[in-house]
């Protein structure tokens, strides 16, 4: 019987492979975490809100949960309501429907929080700071407001809810976000499931430096209704002669805001100016009108531009075609101010108010 011999070349190759393995093994092991004694490598942990339910923790992606908490606290709205909007709109950005990660849906909405592009600021990505940015926000500090960026979109949504009544009147704020009461009910139900106690509670008081709410306290329900309508048009374009619902001119938005409260005032700036009772500068209140000596056919006592006062120093206005979307601006340092008027003190409006109260 003959004994087979392994070729000498193969023996040498095997010996070399064993030697190489012995040399490299310690080096390779040092490049990976030790699952026996050392555990996984250190990484930054996502902060989970103390008041988050197990449903919230298991359903919301960690990075989204952190953003809802961060921007909710900064602006002063309920984080779980923000999260519920994100869930209802796009399942926290996980939806594959059109408009979530690119483009828009059939209604013109985009991003994880489904902002209308016109409401966001006219285009999906805007350099910040910008004079005309609607709700466009820079939530991650990169200098851009990107409607598809969760950090930016969630911050913008928090501001929109705040400006329209949250945290106290969160249902009204949600109704402005998407004008359907069934939508409000659905979001509120999700928000309750995300809270550890099953409630939609008022959040801790926001940092005043981060809270850019624009409204003074308004006790008159009629004035509040006028302001609600006007503020809900922010982000829509200017159009000469426009009275909505898609676009407005300066006097058109004022006319329709009063009409939403059941009140009839003149349609044009030239007729609105003599209609209201004059108000001294510094004594203006939300709901009053502010007039400017600008625009075609204007004169010192024939103002061609009008806006609606929403708080001291701030107004909502549809300014011009090239001025960007309807927005809240400051009139503190604006030139060419002609004066203020109070349409609610006009005799015919007082009669209308009396009939509304009787009815």
mmCIF file of C-alpha atoms in Angstrom:
data_model
loop_
_atom_site.group_PDB
_atom_site.id
_atom_site.type_symbol
_atom_site.label_atom_id
_atom_site.label_comp_id
_atom_site.label_asym_id
_atom_site.label_seq_id
_atom_site.Cartn_x
_atom_site.Cartn_y
_atom_site.Cartn_z
ATOM 1 C CA UNK A 1 0.000 0.000 0.000
ATOM 2 C CA UNK A 2 1.433 3.384 -0.963
ATOM 3 C CA UNK A 3 1.224 6.369 1.419
ATOM 4 C CA UNK A 4 0.095 9.637 -0.353
ATOM 5 C CA UNK A 5 2.142 12.700 0.376
ATOM 6 C CA UNK A 6 0.895 16.300 0.613
ATOM 7 C CA UNK A 7 2.824 18.458 -1.787
ATOM 8 C CA UNK A 8 5.431 20.536 -0.037
ATOM 9 C CA UNK A 9 4.031 23.762 -1.518
ATOM 10 C CA UNK A 10 0.609 23.196 0.109
ATOM 11 C CA UNK A 11 2.212 22.542 3.506
ATOM 12 C CA UNK A 12 4.114 25.810 3.327
ATOM 13 C CA UNK A 13 0.961 27.743 2.299
ATOM 14 C CA UNK A 14 -1.087 26.353 5.169
ATOM 15 C CA UNK A 15 1.659 27.159 7.660
ATOM 16 C CA UNK A 16 1.844 30.718 6.370
ATOM 17 C CA UNK A 17 -1.934 31.189 6.675
ATOM 18 C CA UNK A 18 -1.923 29.974 10.282
ATOM 19 C CA UNK A 19 0.931 32.304 11.170
ATOM 20 C CA UNK A 20 -0.815 35.296 9.566
ATOM 21 C CA UNK A 21 -4.006 34.535 11.483
ATOM 22 C CA UNK A 22 -2.144 34.450 14.791
ATOM 23 C CA UNK A 23 -0.528 37.808 14.045
ATOM 24 C CA UNK A 24 -3.681 39.604 12.825
ATOM 25 C CA UNK A 25 -6.221 38.267 15.329
ATOM 26 C CA UNK A 26 -5.364 40.679 18.193
ATOM 27 C CA UNK A 27 -5.371 43.628 15.810
ATOM 28 C CA UNK A 28 -8.776 42.717 14.390
ATOM 29 C CA UNK A 29 -10.287 42.132 17.818
ATOM 30 C CA UNK A 30 -9.130 45.553 19.013
ATOM 31 C CA UNK A 31 -11.020 47.186 16.129
ATOM 32 C CA UNK A 32 -14.424 45.897 17.280
ATOM 33 C CA UNK A 33 -16.366 46.321 20.526
ATOM 34 C CA UNK A 34 -16.120 43.510 23.033
ATOM 35 C CA UNK A 35 -19.594 42.035 23.324
ATOM 36 C CA UNK A 36 -18.473 39.960 26.286
ATOM 37 C CA UNK A 37 -17.011 42.471 28.687
ATOM 38 C CA UNK A 38 -16.930 45.927 27.081
ATOM 39 C CA UNK A 39 -20.379 46.259 25.513
ATOM 40 C CA UNK A 40 -21.250 48.499 22.566
ATOM 41 C CA UNK A 41 -19.258 51.656 21.849
ATOM 42 C CA UNK A 42 -20.458 54.821 23.577
ATOM 43 C CA UNK A 43 -22.984 56.914 21.664
ATOM 44 C CA UNK A 44 -25.275 59.826 22.432
ATOM 45 C CA UNK A 45 -28.554 58.590 23.862
ATOM 46 C CA UNK A 46 -31.866 60.019 22.675
ATOM 47 C CA UNK A 47 -33.714 61.702 25.515
ATOM 48 C CA UNK A 48 -37.112 60.146 26.055
ATOM 49 C CA UNK A 49 -39.726 62.509 27.547
ATOM 50 C CA UNK A 50 -40.735 61.527 31.062
ATOM 51 C CA UNK A 51 -44.369 61.892 30.074
ATOM 52 C CA UNK A 52 -44.101 59.692 26.963
ATOM 53 C CA UNK A 53 -46.131 56.493 26.927
ATOM 54 C CA UNK A 54 -44.783 53.151 25.801
ATOM 55 C CA UNK A 55 -46.879 53.623 22.672
ATOM 56 C CA UNK A 56 -44.989 56.833 21.896
ATOM 57 C CA UNK A 57 -41.573 55.289 22.533
ATOM 58 C CA UNK A 58 -42.301 52.262 20.348
ATOM 59 C CA UNK A 59 -44.067 54.160 17.541
ATOM 60 C CA UNK A 60 -42.066 57.384 17.125
ATOM 61 C CA UNK A 61 -38.550 57.226 15.615
ATOM 62 C CA UNK A 62 -36.049 58.343 18.282
ATOM 63 C CA UNK A 63 -34.797 61.328 16.281
ATOM 64 C CA UNK A 64 -38.352 62.543 15.693
ATOM 65 C CA UNK A 65 -39.275 62.059 19.346
ATOM 66 C CA UNK A 66 -36.324 64.193 20.371
ATOM 67 C CA UNK A 67 -37.316 66.939 17.902
ATOM 68 C CA UNK A 68 -40.958 66.970 19.042
ATOM 69 C CA UNK A 69 -39.795 67.373 22.639
ATOM 70 C CA UNK A 70 -37.130 69.976 21.863
ATOM 71 C CA UNK A 71 -39.203 72.279 19.665
ATOM 72 C CA UNK A 72 -42.386 71.792 21.661
ATOM 73 C CA UNK A 73 -40.655 72.998 24.823
ATOM 74 C CA UNK A 74 -38.886 75.860 23.045
ATOM 75 C CA UNK A 75 -42.049 77.278 21.472
ATOM 76 C CA UNK A 76 -44.425 76.359 24.280
ATOM 77 C CA UNK A 77 -46.758 73.783 22.738
ATOM 78 C CA UNK A 78 -47.499 70.197 23.736
ATOM 79 C CA UNK A 79 -44.835 67.856 22.327
ATOM 80 C CA UNK A 80 -47.338 65.011 22.049
ATOM 81 C CA UNK A 81 -49.675 67.184 19.950
ATOM 82 C CA UNK A 82 -46.786 67.964 17.608
ATOM 83 C CA UNK A 83 -46.020 64.251 17.450
ATOM 84 C CA UNK A 84 -49.674 63.440 16.792
ATOM 85 C CA UNK A 85 -49.707 65.854 13.841
ATOM 86 C CA UNK A 86 -46.572 64.175 12.483
ATOM 87 C CA UNK A 87 -48.177 60.757 12.902
ATOM 88 C CA UNK A 88 -51.462 61.751 11.280
ATOM 89 C CA UNK A 89 -49.793 63.549 8.374
ATOM 90 C CA UNK A 90 -46.982 61.201 7.313
ATOM 91 C CA UNK A 91 -46.424 58.548 10.016
ATOM 92 C CA UNK A 92 -43.401 60.562 11.196
ATOM 93 C CA UNK A 93 -41.957 60.854 7.710
ATOM 94 C CA UNK A 94 -42.228 57.127 6.942
ATOM 95 C CA UNK A 95 -45.062 57.462 4.425
ATOM 96 C CA UNK A 96 -44.228 56.784 0.775
ATOM 97 C CA UNK A 97 -47.022 59.017 -0.511
ATOM 98 C CA UNK A 98 -46.169 61.925 -2.853
ATOM 99 C CA UNK A 99 -44.893 65.083 -1.194
ATOM 100 C CA UNK A 100 -43.359 63.538 1.925
ATOM 101 C CA UNK A 101 -39.695 63.393 0.908
ATOM 102 C CA UNK A 102 -39.891 65.313 -2.383
ATOM 103 C CA UNK A 103 -42.363 67.211 -4.534
ATOM 104 C CA UNK A 104 -45.873 67.913 -3.255
ATOM 105 C CA UNK A 105 -49.122 66.035 -2.930
ATOM 106 C CA UNK A 106 -52.255 66.946 -4.892
ATOM 107 C CA UNK A 107 -53.052 69.728 -2.407
ATOM 108 C CA UNK A 108 -49.588 71.284 -2.686
ATOM 109 C CA UNK A 109 -48.375 70.053 0.730
ATOM 110 C CA UNK A 110 -44.852 68.816 1.369
ATOM 111 C CA UNK A 111 -42.535 67.398 4.003
ATOM 112 C CA UNK A 112 -43.101 65.295 7.128
ATOM 113 C CA UNK A 113 -45.466 67.891 8.624
ATOM 114 C CA UNK A 114 -47.242 68.536 5.298
ATOM 115 C CA UNK A 115 -46.954 72.295 4.934
ATOM 116 C CA UNK A 116 -48.473 73.977 1.920
ATOM 117 C CA UNK A 117 -45.522 75.359 0.006
ATOM 118 C CA UNK A 118 -47.253 78.744 -0.088
ATOM 119 C CA UNK A 119 -47.633 78.658 3.710
ATOM 120 C CA UNK A 120 -44.037 77.535 4.205
ATOM 121 C CA UNK A 121 -42.763 80.526 2.296
ATOM 122 C CA UNK A 122 -43.245 80.027 -1.431
ATOM 123 C CA UNK A 123 -40.567 77.426 -2.074
ATOM 124 C CA UNK A 124 -39.423 74.253 -0.289
ATOM 125 C CA UNK A 125 -35.978 75.482 0.756
ATOM 126 C CA UNK A 126 -35.363 79.040 1.920
ATOM 127 C CA UNK A 127 -32.219 80.755 3.154
ATOM 128 C CA UNK A 128 -32.601 81.949 6.746
ATOM 129 C CA UNK A 129 -32.894 84.699 7.794
ATOM 130 C CA UNK A 130 -35.359 85.829 5.161
ATOM 131 C CA UNK A 131 -37.814 88.711 5.024
ATOM 132 C CA UNK A 132 -40.520 86.561 3.490
ATOM 133 C CA UNK A 133 -40.435 83.123 5.012
ATOM 134 C CA UNK A 134 -43.992 82.298 6.142
ATOM 135 C CA UNK A 135 -43.609 79.414 8.601
ATOM 136 C CA UNK A 136 -40.262 78.377 7.134
ATOM 137 C CA UNK A 137 -37.931 77.666 10.061
ATOM 138 C CA UNK A 138 -34.349 76.604 10.623
ATOM 139 C CA UNK A 139 -34.606 73.888 13.258
ATOM 140 C CA UNK A 140 -31.069 72.523 13.015
ATOM 141 C CA UNK A 141 -29.097 75.751 12.677
ATOM 142 C CA UNK A 142 -27.711 75.100 9.200
ATOM 143 C CA UNK A 143 -28.983 78.413 7.819
ATOM 144 C CA UNK A 144 -31.720 76.858 5.672
ATOM 145 C CA UNK A 145 -35.417 76.205 6.164
ATOM 146 C CA UNK A 146 -36.059 72.946 4.323
ATOM 147 C CA UNK A 147 -39.657 71.714 4.374
ATOM 148 C CA UNK A 148 -38.399 68.118 3.942
ATOM 149 C CA UNK A 149 -36.003 68.382 6.899
ATOM 150 C CA UNK A 150 -37.743 67.032 10.042
ATOM 151 C CA UNK A 151 -35.960 69.499 12.341
ATOM 152 C CA UNK A 152 -37.095 72.466 10.259
ATOM 153 C CA UNK A 153 -40.601 71.188 9.574
ATOM 154 C CA UNK A 154 -41.345 70.289 13.209
ATOM 155 C CA UNK A 155 -40.177 73.711 14.400
ATOM 156 C CA UNK A 156 -42.388 75.363 11.767
ATOM 157 C CA UNK A 157 -45.355 73.270 12.875
ATOM 158 C CA UNK A 158 -44.770 74.230 16.510
ATOM 159 C CA UNK A 159 -44.788 77.916 15.560
ATOM 160 C CA UNK A 160 -47.971 77.515 13.528
ATOM 161 C CA UNK A 161 -49.784 75.820 16.412
ATOM 162 C CA UNK A 162 -48.551 78.483 18.832
ATOM 163 C CA UNK A 163 -49.628 81.367 16.637
ATOM 164 C CA UNK A 164 -53.110 79.932 16.291
ATOM 165 C CA UNK A 165 -54.008 79.226 19.897
ATOM 166 C CA UNK A 166 -51.869 76.441 21.352
ATOM 167 C CA UNK A 167 -51.229 75.407 24.013
ATOM 168 C CA UNK A 168 -54.406 76.682 25.715
ATOM 169 C CA UNK A 169 -56.791 76.401 22.770
ATOM 170 C CA UNK A 170 -55.081 73.518 21.040
ATOM 171 C CA UNK A 171 -58.225 72.352 19.232
ATOM 172 C CA UNK A 172 -58.581 75.705 17.493
ATOM 173 C CA UNK A 173 -54.883 75.631 16.575
ATOM 174 C CA UNK A 174 -55.304 72.179 15.032
ATOM 175 C CA UNK A 175 -58.386 73.313 13.147
ATOM 176 C CA UNK A 176 -56.364 76.111 11.546
ATOM 177 C CA UNK A 177 -53.662 73.554 10.695
ATOM 178 C CA UNK A 178 -56.163 71.430 8.772
ATOM 179 C CA UNK A 179 -59.685 72.813 8.639
ATOM 180 C CA UNK A 180 -61.730 69.757 9.574
ATOM 181 C CA UNK A 181 -63.033 68.855 13.015
ATOM 182 C CA UNK A 182 -62.649 65.142 12.304
ATOM 183 C CA UNK A 183 -58.942 65.841 11.770
ATOM 184 C CA UNK A 184 -58.767 67.644 15.121
ATOM 185 C CA UNK A 185 -60.436 64.686 16.858
ATOM 186 C CA UNK A 186 -58.034 62.206 15.290
ATOM 187 C CA UNK A 187 -54.933 64.200 16.233
ATOM 188 C CA UNK A 188 -56.154 64.693 19.801
ATOM 189 C CA UNK A 189 -56.774 60.961 20.166
ATOM 190 C CA UNK A 190 -53.240 60.163 18.973
ATOM 191 C CA UNK A 191 -51.818 62.814 21.322
ATOM 192 C CA UNK A 192 -53.562 61.178 24.294
ATOM 193 C CA UNK A 193 -52.104 57.794 23.390
ATOM 194 C CA UNK A 194 -48.627 59.311 23.237
ATOM 195 C CA UNK A 195 -48.900 60.813 26.743
ATOM 196 C CA UNK A 196 -48.082 58.613 29.718
ATOM 197 C CA UNK A 197 -51.165 59.861 31.571
ATOM 198 C CA UNK A 198 -53.431 59.798 28.516
ATOM 199 C CA UNK A 199 -54.037 63.551 28.643
ATOM 200 C CA UNK A 200 -53.187 66.603 26.546
ATOM 201 C CA UNK A 201 -51.837 68.835 29.288
ATOM 202 C CA UNK A 202 -50.491 72.350 29.181
ATOM 203 C CA UNK A 203 -46.704 72.301 28.743
ATOM 204 C CA UNK A 204 -44.252 74.109 31.044
ATOM 205 C CA UNK A 205 -43.895 77.807 30.308
ATOM 206 C CA UNK A 206 -41.711 78.318 27.254
ATOM 207 C CA UNK A 207 -38.459 80.229 27.237
ATOM 208 C CA UNK A 208 -39.429 83.806 26.432
ATOM 209 C CA UNK A 209 -36.462 84.105 24.079
ATOM 210 C CA UNK A 210 -37.835 81.280 21.926
ATOM 211 C CA UNK A 211 -41.529 82.146 22.096
ATOM 212 C CA UNK A 212 -42.345 84.355 19.129
ATOM 213 C CA UNK A 213 -46.101 84.450 19.617
ATOM 214 C CA UNK A 214 -47.541 87.490 17.907
ATOM 215 C CA UNK A 215 -50.910 88.054 19.528
ATOM 216 C CA UNK A 216 -51.846 90.186 22.466
ATOM 217 C CA UNK A 217 -54.567 88.831 24.718
ATOM 218 C CA UNK A 218 -57.870 89.456 22.944
ATOM 219 C CA UNK A 219 -61.049 89.224 24.986
ATOM 220 C CA UNK A 220 -63.522 90.324 22.308
ATOM 221 C CA UNK A 221 -64.759 87.246 20.431
ATOM 222 C CA UNK A 222 -65.531 89.249 17.288
ATOM 223 C CA UNK A 223 -62.010 90.678 17.144
ATOM 224 C CA UNK A 224 -60.590 87.224 17.783
ATOM 225 C CA UNK A 225 -62.594 85.838 14.877
ATOM 226 C CA UNK A 226 -61.355 88.629 12.595
ATOM 227 C CA UNK A 227 -57.747 87.939 13.589
ATOM 228 C CA UNK A 228 -58.133 84.175 13.263
ATOM 229 C CA UNK A 229 -59.291 84.513 9.685
ATOM 230 C CA UNK A 230 -56.562 86.951 8.686
ATOM 231 C CA UNK A 231 -53.762 84.964 10.335
ATOM 232 C CA UNK A 232 -54.961 81.749 8.721
ATOM 233 C CA UNK A 233 -54.210 83.297 5.306
ATOM 234 C CA UNK A 234 -50.489 83.648 6.003
ATOM 235 C CA UNK A 235 -48.318 82.121 3.334
ATOM 236 C CA UNK A 236 -50.857 82.697 0.562
ATOM 237 C CA UNK A 237 -49.834 84.934 -2.352
ATOM 238 C CA UNK A 238 -50.768 88.551 -3.016
ATOM 239 C CA UNK A 239 -53.076 89.116 -5.959
ATOM 240 C CA UNK A 240 -54.465 92.505 -6.954
ATOM 241 C CA UNK A 241 -58.229 92.455 -6.516
ATOM 242 C CA UNK A 242 -58.068 89.133 -4.652
ATOM 243 C CA UNK A 243 -60.560 88.292 -1.917
ATOM 244 C CA UNK A 244 -59.548 84.659 -1.494
ATOM 245 C CA UNK A 245 -59.663 81.900 -0.872
ATOM 246 C CA UNK A 246 -56.324 81.342 -2.621
ATOM 247 C CA UNK A 247 -54.946 84.898 -2.791
ATOM 248 C CA UNK A 248 -55.721 88.407 -1.517
ATOM 249 C CA UNK A 249 -54.761 92.023 -1.997
ATOM 250 C CA UNK A 250 -54.235 94.360 0.960
ATOM 251 C CA UNK A 251 -57.818 95.511 1.377
ATOM 252 C CA UNK A 252 -59.221 92.155 0.253
ATOM 253 C CA UNK A 253 -57.863 90.284 3.258
ATOM 254 C CA UNK A 254 -59.164 92.999 5.609
ATOM 255 C CA UNK A 255 -62.583 92.942 3.947
ATOM 256 C CA UNK A 256 -62.842 89.147 4.146
ATOM 257 C CA UNK A 257 -61.549 89.005 7.735
ATOM 258 C CA UNK A 258 -64.388 91.291 8.851
ATOM 259 C CA UNK A 259 -66.832 89.414 6.680
ATOM 260 C CA UNK A 260 -65.817 86.141 8.410
ATOM 261 C CA UNK A 261 -67.129 87.670 11.634
ATOM 262 C CA UNK A 262 -70.419 88.608 9.958
ATOM 263 C CA UNK A 263 -69.522 92.281 9.467
ATOM 264 C CA UNK A 264 -69.667 94.314 6.270
ATOM 265 C CA UNK A 265 -67.109 97.052 5.620
ATOM 266 C CA UNK A 266 -66.014 98.716 2.337
ATOM 267 C CA UNK A 267 -63.991 96.594 -0.068
ATOM 268 C CA UNK A 268 -61.188 98.941 -1.179
ATOM 269 C CA UNK A 269 -58.447 100.765 0.696
ATOM 270 C CA UNK A 270 -59.664 104.150 -0.515
ATOM 271 C CA UNK A 271 -63.124 103.467 0.942
ATOM 272 C CA UNK A 272 -61.895 101.758 4.106
ATOM 273 C CA UNK A 273 -59.829 104.800 5.130
ATOM 274 C CA UNK A 274 -62.747 107.200 5.775
ATOM 275 C CA UNK A 275 -65.000 104.400 7.073
ATOM 276 C CA UNK A 276 -63.455 103.701 10.456
ATOM 277 C CA UNK A 277 -63.113 106.059 13.415
ATOM 278 C CA UNK A 278 -59.608 107.570 13.580
ATOM 279 C CA UNK A 279 -57.333 106.256 16.346
ATOM 280 C CA UNK A 280 -54.302 108.079 17.715
ATOM 281 C CA UNK A 281 -50.926 106.362 17.198
ATOM 282 C CA UNK A 282 -50.119 104.332 20.284
ATOM 283 C CA UNK A 283 -53.798 103.737 21.058
ATOM 284 C CA UNK A 284 -54.359 101.188 18.289
ATOM 285 C CA UNK A 285 -55.702 97.769 19.247
ATOM 286 C CA UNK A 286 -55.934 94.356 17.565
ATOM 287 C CA UNK A 287 -58.557 94.531 14.845
ATOM 288 C CA UNK A 288 -57.811 98.155 13.949
ATOM 289 C CA UNK A 289 -56.536 99.114 10.505
ATOM 290 C CA UNK A 290 -53.255 100.816 9.666
ATOM 291 C CA UNK A 291 -52.905 102.824 6.435
ATOM 292 C CA UNK A 292 -49.878 103.812 4.357
ATOM 293 C CA UNK A 293 -49.200 106.487 1.756
ATOM 294 C CA UNK A 294 -48.018 103.934 -0.807
ATOM 295 C CA UNK A 295 -49.458 102.364 -3.926
ATOM 296 C CA UNK A 296 -51.045 103.649 -7.146
ATOM 297 C CA UNK A 297 -53.211 106.750 -6.755
ATOM 298 C CA UNK A 298 -52.103 107.288 -3.177
ATOM 299 C CA UNK A 299 -51.768 110.672 -1.476
ATOM 300 C CA UNK A 300 -51.115 111.936 2.070
ATOM 301 C CA UNK A 301 -54.838 111.843 2.861
ATOM 302 C CA UNK A 302 -55.656 109.135 0.354
ATOM 303 C CA UNK A 303 -53.674 106.068 1.500
ATOM 304 C CA UNK A 304 -53.280 103.265 -0.997
ATOM 305 C CA UNK A 305 -52.206 100.447 1.314
ATOM 306 C CA UNK A 306 -53.858 98.950 4.390
ATOM 307 C CA UNK A 307 -53.062 96.208 6.899
ATOM 308 C CA UNK A 308 -54.717 94.686 9.965
ATOM 309 C CA UNK A 309 -53.232 95.315 13.426
ATOM 310 C CA UNK A 310 -52.762 92.054 15.352
ATOM 311 C CA UNK A 311 -50.796 93.427 18.330
ATOM 312 C CA UNK A 312 -48.831 96.529 19.219
ATOM 313 C CA UNK A 313 -46.237 97.028 16.494
ATOM 314 C CA UNK A 314 -47.361 94.065 14.380
ATOM 315 C CA UNK A 315 -49.779 93.669 11.502
ATOM 316 C CA UNK A 316 -50.855 91.039 9.009
ATOM 317 C CA UNK A 317 -50.647 92.322 5.457
ATOM 318 C CA UNK A 318 -50.859 91.379 1.818
ATOM 319 C CA UNK A 319 -48.302 93.870 0.535
ATOM 320 C CA UNK A 320 -47.508 93.367 -3.144
ATOM 321 C CA UNK A 321 -46.834 90.742 -5.811
ATOM 322 C CA UNK A 322 -43.053 90.871 -5.364
ATOM 323 C CA UNK A 323 -43.159 91.262 -1.574
ATOM 324 C CA UNK A 324 -43.654 87.599 -0.799
ATOM 325 C CA UNK A 325 -46.637 85.825 0.745
ATOM 326 C CA UNK A 326 -49.131 87.233 3.227
ATOM 327 C CA UNK A 327 -47.424 87.440 6.601
ATOM 328 C CA UNK A 328 -47.146 89.232 9.914
ATOM 329 C CA UNK A 329 -44.742 92.157 9.790
ATOM 330 C CA UNK A 330 -43.685 95.007 12.034
ATOM 331 C CA UNK A 331 -44.922 98.543 11.463
ATOM 332 C CA UNK A 332 -42.786 100.083 14.196
ATOM 333 C CA UNK A 333 -40.187 101.450 11.793
ATOM 334 C CA UNK A 334 -42.240 101.547 8.603
ATOM 335 C CA UNK A 335 -42.362 104.855 6.808
ATOM 336 C CA UNK A 336 -45.339 106.538 5.139
ATOM 337 C CA UNK A 337 -47.841 105.612 7.863
ATOM 338 C CA UNK A 338 -50.919 107.782 7.409
ATOM 339 C CA UNK A 339 -52.827 106.649 10.465
ATOM 340 C CA UNK A 340 -55.041 104.100 12.201
ATOM 341 C CA UNK A 341 -58.802 103.573 12.156
ATOM 342 C CA UNK A 342 -61.268 101.415 14.087
ATOM 343 C CA UNK A 343 -63.998 100.016 11.809
ATOM 344 C CA UNK A 344 -65.790 98.508 14.811
ATOM 345 C CA UNK A 345 -66.680 102.042 15.935
ATOM 346 C CA UNK A 346 -68.392 102.911 12.678
ATOM 347 C CA UNK A 347 -72.124 103.432 13.269
ATOM 348 C CA UNK A 348 -73.193 100.866 10.693
ATOM 349 C CA UNK A 349 -70.829 98.252 12.127
ATOM 350 C CA UNK A 350 -72.151 98.899 15.645
ATOM 351 C CA UNK A 351 -75.638 98.212 14.309
ATOM 352 C CA UNK A 352 -74.412 95.002 12.700
ATOM 353 C CA UNK A 353 -72.824 93.941 15.975
ATOM 354 C CA UNK A 354 -76.041 94.630 17.847
ATOM 355 C CA UNK A 355 -78.005 92.476 15.427
ATOM 356 C CA UNK A 356 -75.456 89.667 15.755
ATOM 357 C CA UNK A 357 -75.720 89.758 19.545
ATOM 358 C CA UNK A 358 -79.511 89.752 19.406
ATOM 359 C CA UNK A 359 -79.500 86.871 16.956
#
